[in-house]
PDB file of C-alpha atoms in Angstrom:
ATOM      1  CA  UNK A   1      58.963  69.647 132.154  1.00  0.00           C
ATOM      2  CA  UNK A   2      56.036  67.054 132.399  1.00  0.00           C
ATOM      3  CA  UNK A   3      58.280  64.419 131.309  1.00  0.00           C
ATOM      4  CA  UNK A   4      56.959  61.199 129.561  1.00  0.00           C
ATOM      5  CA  UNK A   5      52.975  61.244 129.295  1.00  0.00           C
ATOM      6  CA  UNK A   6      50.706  58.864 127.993  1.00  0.00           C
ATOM      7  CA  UNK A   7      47.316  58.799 126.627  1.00  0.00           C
ATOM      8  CA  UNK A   8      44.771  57.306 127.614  1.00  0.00           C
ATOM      9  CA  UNK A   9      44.942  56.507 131.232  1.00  0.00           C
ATOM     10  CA  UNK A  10      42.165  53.831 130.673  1.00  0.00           C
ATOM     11  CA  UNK A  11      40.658  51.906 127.783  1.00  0.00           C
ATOM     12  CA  UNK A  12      38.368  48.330 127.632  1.00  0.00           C
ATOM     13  CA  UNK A  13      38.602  47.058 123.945  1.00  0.00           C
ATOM     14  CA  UNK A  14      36.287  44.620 122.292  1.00  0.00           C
ATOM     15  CA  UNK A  15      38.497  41.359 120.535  1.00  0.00           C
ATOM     16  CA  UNK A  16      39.523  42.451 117.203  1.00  0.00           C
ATOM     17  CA  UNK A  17      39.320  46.255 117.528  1.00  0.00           C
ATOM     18  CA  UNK A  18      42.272  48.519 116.543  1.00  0.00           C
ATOM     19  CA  UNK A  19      43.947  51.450 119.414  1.00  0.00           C
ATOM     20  CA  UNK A  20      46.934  53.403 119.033  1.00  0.00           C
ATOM     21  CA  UNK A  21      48.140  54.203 122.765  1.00  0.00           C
ATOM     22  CA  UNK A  22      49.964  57.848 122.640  1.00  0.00           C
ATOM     23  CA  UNK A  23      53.338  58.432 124.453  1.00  0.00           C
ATOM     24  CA  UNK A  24      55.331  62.084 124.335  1.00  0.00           C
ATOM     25  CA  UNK A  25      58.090  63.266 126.274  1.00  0.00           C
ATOM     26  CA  UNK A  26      59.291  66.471 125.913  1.00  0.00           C
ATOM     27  CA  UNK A  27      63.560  65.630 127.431  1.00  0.00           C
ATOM     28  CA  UNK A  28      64.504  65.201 124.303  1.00  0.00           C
ATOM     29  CA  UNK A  29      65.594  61.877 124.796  1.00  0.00           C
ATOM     30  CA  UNK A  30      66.757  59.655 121.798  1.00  0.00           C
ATOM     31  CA  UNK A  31      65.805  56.244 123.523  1.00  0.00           C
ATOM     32  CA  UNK A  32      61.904  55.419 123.871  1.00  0.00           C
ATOM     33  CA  UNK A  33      60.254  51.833 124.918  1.00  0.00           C
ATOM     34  CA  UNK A  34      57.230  49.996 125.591  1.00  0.00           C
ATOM     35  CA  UNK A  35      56.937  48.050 128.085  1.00  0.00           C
ATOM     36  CA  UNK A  36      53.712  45.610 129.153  1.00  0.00           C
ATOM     37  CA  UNK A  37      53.574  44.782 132.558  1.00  0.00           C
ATOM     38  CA  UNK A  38      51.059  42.095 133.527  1.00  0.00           C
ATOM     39  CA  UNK A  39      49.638  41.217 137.231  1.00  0.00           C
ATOM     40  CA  UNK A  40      52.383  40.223 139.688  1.00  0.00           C
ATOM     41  CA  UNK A  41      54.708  40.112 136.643  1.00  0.00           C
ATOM     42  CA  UNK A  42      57.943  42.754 135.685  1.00  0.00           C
ATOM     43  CA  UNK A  43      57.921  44.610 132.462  1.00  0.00           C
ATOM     44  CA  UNK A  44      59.010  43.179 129.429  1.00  0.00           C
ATOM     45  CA  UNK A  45      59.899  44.992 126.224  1.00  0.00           C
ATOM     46  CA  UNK A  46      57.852  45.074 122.960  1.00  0.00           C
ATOM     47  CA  UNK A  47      59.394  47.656 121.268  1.00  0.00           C
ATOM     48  CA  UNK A  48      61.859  50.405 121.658  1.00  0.00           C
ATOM     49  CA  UNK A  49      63.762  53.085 119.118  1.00  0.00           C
ATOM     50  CA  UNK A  50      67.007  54.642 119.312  1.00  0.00           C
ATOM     51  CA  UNK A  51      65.856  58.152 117.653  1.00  0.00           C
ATOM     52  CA  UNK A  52      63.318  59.181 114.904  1.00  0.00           C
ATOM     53  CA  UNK A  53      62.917  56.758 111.882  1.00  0.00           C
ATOM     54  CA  UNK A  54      64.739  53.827 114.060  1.00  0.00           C
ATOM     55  CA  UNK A  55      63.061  51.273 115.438  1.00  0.00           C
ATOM     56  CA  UNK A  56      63.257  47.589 116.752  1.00  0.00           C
ATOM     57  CA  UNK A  57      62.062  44.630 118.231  1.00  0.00           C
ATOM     58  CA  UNK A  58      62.006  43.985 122.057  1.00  0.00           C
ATOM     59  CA  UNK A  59      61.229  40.401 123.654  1.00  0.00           C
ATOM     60  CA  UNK A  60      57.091  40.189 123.211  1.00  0.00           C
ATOM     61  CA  UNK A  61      56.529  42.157 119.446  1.00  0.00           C
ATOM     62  CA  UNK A  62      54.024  40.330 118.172  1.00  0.00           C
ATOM     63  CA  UNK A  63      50.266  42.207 118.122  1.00  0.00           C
ATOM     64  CA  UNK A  64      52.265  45.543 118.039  1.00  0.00           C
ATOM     65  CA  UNK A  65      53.586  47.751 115.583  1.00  0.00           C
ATOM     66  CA  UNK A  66      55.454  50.878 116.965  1.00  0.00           C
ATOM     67  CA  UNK A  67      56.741  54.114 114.657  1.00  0.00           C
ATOM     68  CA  UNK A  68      59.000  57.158 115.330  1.00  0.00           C
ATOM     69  CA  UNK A  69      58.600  60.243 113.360  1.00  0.00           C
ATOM     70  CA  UNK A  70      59.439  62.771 115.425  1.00  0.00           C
ATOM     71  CA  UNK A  71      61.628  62.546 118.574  1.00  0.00           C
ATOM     72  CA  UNK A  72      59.149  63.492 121.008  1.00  0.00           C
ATOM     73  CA  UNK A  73      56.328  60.881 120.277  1.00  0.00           C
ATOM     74  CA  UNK A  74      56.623  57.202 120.193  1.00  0.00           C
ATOM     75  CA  UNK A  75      53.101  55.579 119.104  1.00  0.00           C
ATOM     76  CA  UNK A  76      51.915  51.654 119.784  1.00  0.00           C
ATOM     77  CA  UNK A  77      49.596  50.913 117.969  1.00  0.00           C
ATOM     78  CA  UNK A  78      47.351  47.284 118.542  1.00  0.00           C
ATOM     79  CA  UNK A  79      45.576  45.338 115.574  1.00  0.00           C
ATOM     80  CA  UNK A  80      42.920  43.382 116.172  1.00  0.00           C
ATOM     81  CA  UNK A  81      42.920  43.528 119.773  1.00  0.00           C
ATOM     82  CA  UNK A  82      43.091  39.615 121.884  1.00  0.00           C
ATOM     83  CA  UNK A  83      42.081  38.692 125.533  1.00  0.00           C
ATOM     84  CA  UNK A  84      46.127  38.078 126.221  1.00  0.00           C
ATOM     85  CA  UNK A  85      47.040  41.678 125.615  1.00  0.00           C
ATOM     86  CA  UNK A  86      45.026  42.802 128.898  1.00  0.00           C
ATOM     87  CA  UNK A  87      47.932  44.650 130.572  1.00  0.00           C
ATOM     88  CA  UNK A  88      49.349  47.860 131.590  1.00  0.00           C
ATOM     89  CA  UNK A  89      51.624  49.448 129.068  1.00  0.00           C
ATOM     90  CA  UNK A  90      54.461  52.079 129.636  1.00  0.00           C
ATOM     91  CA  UNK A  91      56.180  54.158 127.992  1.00  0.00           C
ATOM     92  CA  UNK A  92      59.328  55.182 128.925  1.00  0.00           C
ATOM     93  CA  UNK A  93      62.359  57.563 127.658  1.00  0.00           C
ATOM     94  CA  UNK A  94      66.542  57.430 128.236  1.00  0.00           C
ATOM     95  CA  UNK A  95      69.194  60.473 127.191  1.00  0.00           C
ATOM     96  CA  UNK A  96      71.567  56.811 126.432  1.00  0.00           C
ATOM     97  CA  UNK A  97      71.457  53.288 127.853  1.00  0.00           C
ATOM     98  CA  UNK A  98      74.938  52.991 127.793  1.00  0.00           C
ATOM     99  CA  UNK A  99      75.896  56.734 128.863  1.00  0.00           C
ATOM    100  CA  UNK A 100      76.483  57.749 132.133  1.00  0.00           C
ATOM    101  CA  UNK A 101      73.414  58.124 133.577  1.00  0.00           C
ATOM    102  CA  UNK A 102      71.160  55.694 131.425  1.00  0.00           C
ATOM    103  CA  UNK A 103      68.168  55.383 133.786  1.00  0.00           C
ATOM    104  CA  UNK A 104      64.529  55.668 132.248  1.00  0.00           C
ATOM    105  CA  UNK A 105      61.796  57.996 132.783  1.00  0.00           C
ATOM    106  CA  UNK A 106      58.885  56.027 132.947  1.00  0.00           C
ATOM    107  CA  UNK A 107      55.380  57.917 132.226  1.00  0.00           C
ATOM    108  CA  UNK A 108      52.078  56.869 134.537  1.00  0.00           C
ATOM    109  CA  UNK A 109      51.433  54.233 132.191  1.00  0.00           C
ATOM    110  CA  UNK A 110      47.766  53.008 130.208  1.00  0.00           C
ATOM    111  CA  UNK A 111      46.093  49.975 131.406  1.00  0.00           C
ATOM    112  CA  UNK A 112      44.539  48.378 128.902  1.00  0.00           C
ATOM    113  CA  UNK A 113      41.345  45.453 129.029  1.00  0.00           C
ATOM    114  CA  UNK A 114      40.679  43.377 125.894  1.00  0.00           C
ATOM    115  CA  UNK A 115      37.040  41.859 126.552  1.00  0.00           C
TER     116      UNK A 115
ATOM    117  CA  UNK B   1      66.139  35.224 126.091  1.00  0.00           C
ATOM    118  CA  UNK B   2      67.863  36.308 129.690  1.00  0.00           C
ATOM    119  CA  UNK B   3      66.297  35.260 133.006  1.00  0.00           C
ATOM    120  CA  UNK B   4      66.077  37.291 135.823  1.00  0.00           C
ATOM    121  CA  UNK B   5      64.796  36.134 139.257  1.00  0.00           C
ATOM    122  CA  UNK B   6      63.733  38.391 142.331  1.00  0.00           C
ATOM    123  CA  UNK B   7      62.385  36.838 145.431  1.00  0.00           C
ATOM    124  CA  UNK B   8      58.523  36.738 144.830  1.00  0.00           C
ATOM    125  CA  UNK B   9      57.837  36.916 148.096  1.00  0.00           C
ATOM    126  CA  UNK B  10      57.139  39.999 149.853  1.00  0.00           C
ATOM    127  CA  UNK B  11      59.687  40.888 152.555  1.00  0.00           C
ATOM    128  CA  UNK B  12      58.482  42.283 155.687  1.00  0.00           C
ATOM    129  CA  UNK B  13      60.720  44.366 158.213  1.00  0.00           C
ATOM    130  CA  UNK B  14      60.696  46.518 161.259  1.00  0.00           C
ATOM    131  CA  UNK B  15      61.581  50.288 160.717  1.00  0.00           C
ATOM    132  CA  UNK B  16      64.975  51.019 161.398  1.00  0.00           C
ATOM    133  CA  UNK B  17      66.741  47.480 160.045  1.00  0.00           C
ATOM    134  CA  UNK B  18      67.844  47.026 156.859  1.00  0.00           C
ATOM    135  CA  UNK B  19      66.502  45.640 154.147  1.00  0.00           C
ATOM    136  CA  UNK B  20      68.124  43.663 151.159  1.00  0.00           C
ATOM    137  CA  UNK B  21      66.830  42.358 148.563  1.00  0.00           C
ATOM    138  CA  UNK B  22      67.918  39.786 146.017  1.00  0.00           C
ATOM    139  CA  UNK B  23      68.085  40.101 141.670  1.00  0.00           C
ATOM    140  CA  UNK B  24      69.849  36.939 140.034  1.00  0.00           C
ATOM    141  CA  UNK B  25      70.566  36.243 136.559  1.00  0.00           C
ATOM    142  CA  UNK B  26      71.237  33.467 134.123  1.00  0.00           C
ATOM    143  CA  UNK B  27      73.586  33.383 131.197  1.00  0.00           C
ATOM    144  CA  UNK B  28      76.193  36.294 130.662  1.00  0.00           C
ATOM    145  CA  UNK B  29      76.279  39.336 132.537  1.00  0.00           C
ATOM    146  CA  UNK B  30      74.647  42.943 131.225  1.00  0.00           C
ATOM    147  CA  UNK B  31      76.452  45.801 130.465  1.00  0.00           C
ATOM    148  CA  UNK B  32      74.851  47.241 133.575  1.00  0.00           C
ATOM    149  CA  UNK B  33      72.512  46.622 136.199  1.00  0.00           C
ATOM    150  CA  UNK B  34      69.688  49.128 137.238  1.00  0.00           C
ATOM    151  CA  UNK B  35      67.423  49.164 140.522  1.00  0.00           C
ATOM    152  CA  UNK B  36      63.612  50.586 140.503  1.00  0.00           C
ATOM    153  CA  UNK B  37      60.973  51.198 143.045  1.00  0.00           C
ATOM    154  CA  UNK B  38      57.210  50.933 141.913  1.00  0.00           C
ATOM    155  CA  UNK B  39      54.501  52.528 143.677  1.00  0.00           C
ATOM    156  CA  UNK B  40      51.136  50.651 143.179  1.00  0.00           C
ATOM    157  CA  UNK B  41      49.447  52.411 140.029  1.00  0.00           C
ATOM    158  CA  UNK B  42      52.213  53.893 139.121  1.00  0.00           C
ATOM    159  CA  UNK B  43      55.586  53.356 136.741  1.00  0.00           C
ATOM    160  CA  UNK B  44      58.625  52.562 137.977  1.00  0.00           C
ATOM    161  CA  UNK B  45      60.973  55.260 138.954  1.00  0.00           C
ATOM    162  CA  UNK B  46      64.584  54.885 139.017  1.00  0.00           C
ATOM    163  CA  UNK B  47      67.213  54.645 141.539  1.00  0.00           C
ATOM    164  CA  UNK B  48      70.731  53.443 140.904  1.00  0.00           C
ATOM    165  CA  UNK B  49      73.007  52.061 137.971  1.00  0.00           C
ATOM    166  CA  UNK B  50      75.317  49.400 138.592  1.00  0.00           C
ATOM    167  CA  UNK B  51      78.261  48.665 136.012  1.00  0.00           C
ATOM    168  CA  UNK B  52      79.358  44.875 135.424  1.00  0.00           C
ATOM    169  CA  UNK B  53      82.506  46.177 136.562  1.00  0.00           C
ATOM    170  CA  UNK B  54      81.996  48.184 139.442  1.00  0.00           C
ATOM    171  CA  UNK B  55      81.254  45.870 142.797  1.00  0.00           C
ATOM    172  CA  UNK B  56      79.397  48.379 145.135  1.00  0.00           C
ATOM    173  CA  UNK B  57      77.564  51.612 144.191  1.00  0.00           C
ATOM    174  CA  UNK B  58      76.059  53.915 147.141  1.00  0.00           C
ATOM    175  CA  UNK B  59      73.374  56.708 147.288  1.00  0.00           C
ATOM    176  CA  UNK B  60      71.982  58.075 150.763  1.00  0.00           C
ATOM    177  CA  UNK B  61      71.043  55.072 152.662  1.00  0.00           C
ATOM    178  CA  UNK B  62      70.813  52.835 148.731  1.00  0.00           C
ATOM    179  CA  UNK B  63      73.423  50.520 148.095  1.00  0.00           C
ATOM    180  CA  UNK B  64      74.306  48.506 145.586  1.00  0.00           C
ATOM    181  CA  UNK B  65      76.343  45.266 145.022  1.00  0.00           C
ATOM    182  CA  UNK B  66      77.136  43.643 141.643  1.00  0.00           C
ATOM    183  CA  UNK B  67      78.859  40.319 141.576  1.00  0.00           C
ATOM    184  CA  UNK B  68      79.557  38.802 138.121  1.00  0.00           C
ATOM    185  CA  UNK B  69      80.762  35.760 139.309  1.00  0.00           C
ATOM    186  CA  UNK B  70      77.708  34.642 141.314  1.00  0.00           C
ATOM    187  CA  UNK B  71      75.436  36.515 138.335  1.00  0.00           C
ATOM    188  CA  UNK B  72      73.582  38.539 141.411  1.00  0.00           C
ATOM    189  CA  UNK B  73      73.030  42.194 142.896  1.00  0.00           C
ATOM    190  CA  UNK B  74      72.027  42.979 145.915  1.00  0.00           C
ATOM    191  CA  UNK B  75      70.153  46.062 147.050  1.00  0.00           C
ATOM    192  CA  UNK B  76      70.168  47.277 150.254  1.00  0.00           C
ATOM    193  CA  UNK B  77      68.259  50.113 152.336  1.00  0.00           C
ATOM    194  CA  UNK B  78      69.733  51.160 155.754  1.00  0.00           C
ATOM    195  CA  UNK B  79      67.946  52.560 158.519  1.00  0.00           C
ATOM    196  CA  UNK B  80      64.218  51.570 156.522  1.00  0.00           C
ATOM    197  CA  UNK B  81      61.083  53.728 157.011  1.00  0.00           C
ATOM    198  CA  UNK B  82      57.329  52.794 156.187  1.00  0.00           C
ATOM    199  CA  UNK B  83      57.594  55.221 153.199  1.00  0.00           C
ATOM    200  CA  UNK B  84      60.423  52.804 151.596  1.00  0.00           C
ATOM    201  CA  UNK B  85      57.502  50.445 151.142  1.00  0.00           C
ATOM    202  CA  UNK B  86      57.059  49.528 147.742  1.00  0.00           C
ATOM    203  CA  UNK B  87      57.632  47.098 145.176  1.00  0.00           C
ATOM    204  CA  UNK B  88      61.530  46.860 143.791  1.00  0.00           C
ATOM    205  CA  UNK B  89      62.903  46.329 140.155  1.00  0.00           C
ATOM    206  CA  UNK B  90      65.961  45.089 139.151  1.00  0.00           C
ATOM    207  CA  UNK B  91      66.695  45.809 134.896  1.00  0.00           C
ATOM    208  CA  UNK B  92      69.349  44.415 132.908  1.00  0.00           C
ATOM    209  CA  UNK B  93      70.822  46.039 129.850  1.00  0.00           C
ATOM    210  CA  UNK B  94      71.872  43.967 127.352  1.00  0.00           C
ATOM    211  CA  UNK B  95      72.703  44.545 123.786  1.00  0.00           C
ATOM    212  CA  UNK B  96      73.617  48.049 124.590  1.00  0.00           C
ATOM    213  CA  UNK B  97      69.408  48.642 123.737  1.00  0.00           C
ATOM    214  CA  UNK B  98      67.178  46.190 125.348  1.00  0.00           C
ATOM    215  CA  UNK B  99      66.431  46.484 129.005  1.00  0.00           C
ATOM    216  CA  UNK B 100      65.162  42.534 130.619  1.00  0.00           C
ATOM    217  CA  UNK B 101      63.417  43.537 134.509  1.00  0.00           C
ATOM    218  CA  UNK B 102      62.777  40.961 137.484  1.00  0.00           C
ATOM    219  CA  UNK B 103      59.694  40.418 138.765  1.00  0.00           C
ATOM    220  CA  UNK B 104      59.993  42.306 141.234  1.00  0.00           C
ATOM    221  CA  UNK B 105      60.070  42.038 145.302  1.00  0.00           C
ATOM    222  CA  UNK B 106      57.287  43.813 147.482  1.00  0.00           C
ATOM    223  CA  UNK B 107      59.041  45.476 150.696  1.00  0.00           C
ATOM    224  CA  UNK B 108      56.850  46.022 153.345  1.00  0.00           C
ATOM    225  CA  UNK B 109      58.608  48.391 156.407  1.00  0.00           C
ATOM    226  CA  UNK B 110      56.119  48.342 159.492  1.00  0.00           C
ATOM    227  CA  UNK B 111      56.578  51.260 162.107  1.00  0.00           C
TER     228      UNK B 111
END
C-alpha cells in the first residue's frame, strides 16, 4: 500500500500560469481533500469529494477547481496562478468522516511558490 | 466559518512529565474532534478521535478530553520523550464533510 501520493513534490510558478497538482491513493477511500497549509498556519480546506463525480466546496475555493473521475485520483488544478497561493498543499483520503474510524491519511504534500 | 484556537506558543518540557496541550472552539460543537502530530516537512498523521459525546478517549500514553460545555479538548502525553516532539493538530468535523484544524502547538520534550 503506498497510501495517498502526490505529485510534484516541488514546483515555482510564474503569476498567471496554469498547474494541475496530482493526488492518488490506492485505500479505496470514498472521502478525498485538499488542504493548503501556509507558514505557522493549520490547514484549511479548499475542496473535498465524497466519491467519484461528487464534489464540493471547502472554506478557501476560490483559484481552484477540483474533479473526481475515478475513485483513486483527486486532481487540483490552479488558473492563473497569484503570489497568495504560495503554500503547501495536501492531499488527503478517509474510508468515512462520520464512521468509526474517520481519521485521514494525509500524503507528503506539494509545496508550491507563485513568483 | 468555525474558529479554532491552539496555544501558538511552543511548549517546552522535561522528558518524563506530561504534556497537555490546549484546542478551543467557538460556536457549536463538531460531530467529533480529531488530534494530529506534524513532523516538519511532512503531513499530518493521525492519532485519536474524540466524539462530542464521549468525555475522555485513551491510547498508550494519548489521552483525550472533550468538554462541550467549555467548547475545549485537551490532549495529553504521559511519561513524554524527545521523539514526541512535534507540532500538534486539533480538526473539527462539522457538517458530517468538512474538517476546520487549529493552528497548531509546537511541543518541544528536552532529555
Amino acid at each position: 500500500n503506498a497510501g495517498v501520493t502526490q505529485t510534484p513534490k516541488f514546483r515555482i510558478l510564474k503569476i498567471g500560469q496554469s498547474m494541475t497538482l496530482q493526488c492518488t491513493q490506492d485505500m479505496n477511500h470514498n472521502y478525498m481533500y485538499w488542504y493548503r497549509q501556509d507558514p505557522g498556519m493549520g490547514l484549511k480546506l479548499i475542496y473535498y469529494s465524497v466519491g467519484a463525480g461528487i464534489t464540493d466546496k471547502g472554506e478557501v475555493p476560490n483559484g481552484y477547481n477540483v474533479s473526481r473521475s475515478t475513485t483513486e485520483d483527486f486532481p487540483l488544478r490552479l488558473e492563473l496562478a497569484a503570489p497568495s497561493q504560495t503554500s503547501v498543499y495536501f492531499c488527503a483520503s478517509s474510508s468515512a468522516p462520520s464512521g468509526t474510524h474517520g481519521e485521514q491519511f494525509f500524503g507528503p504534500g506539494t509545496r508550491l511558490t507563485v513568483l | 466559518s468555525q474558529k479554532i484556537e491552539q496555544n501558538s506558543e511552543a511548549l517546552n518540557i522535561q522528558e518524563g512529565k506530561t504534556a497537555t496541550l490546549t484546542c478551543n472552539y467557538t460556536n457549536y460543537s463538531p460531530a467529533y474532534l480529531q488530534w494530529y502530530r506534524q513532523d516538519p516537512g511532512r503531513g499530518p498523521v493521525f492519532l485519536l478521535l474524540i466524539r462530542e459525546n464521549e468525555k475522555e478517549k485513551r491510547k498508550e500514553r494519548l489521552k483525550v478530553t472533550f468538554d462541550t460545555t467549555l467548547k475545549q479538548s485537551l490532549f495529553h502525553i504521559t511519561a513524554s520523550q524527545p521523539a514526541d516532539s512535534a507540532t500538534y493538530l486539533c480538526a473539527l468535523l462539522y457538517n458530517f464533510n468538512k474538517f476546520y484544524f487549529g493552528s497548531g502547538t509546537k511541543l518541544n520534550v528536552k532529555p
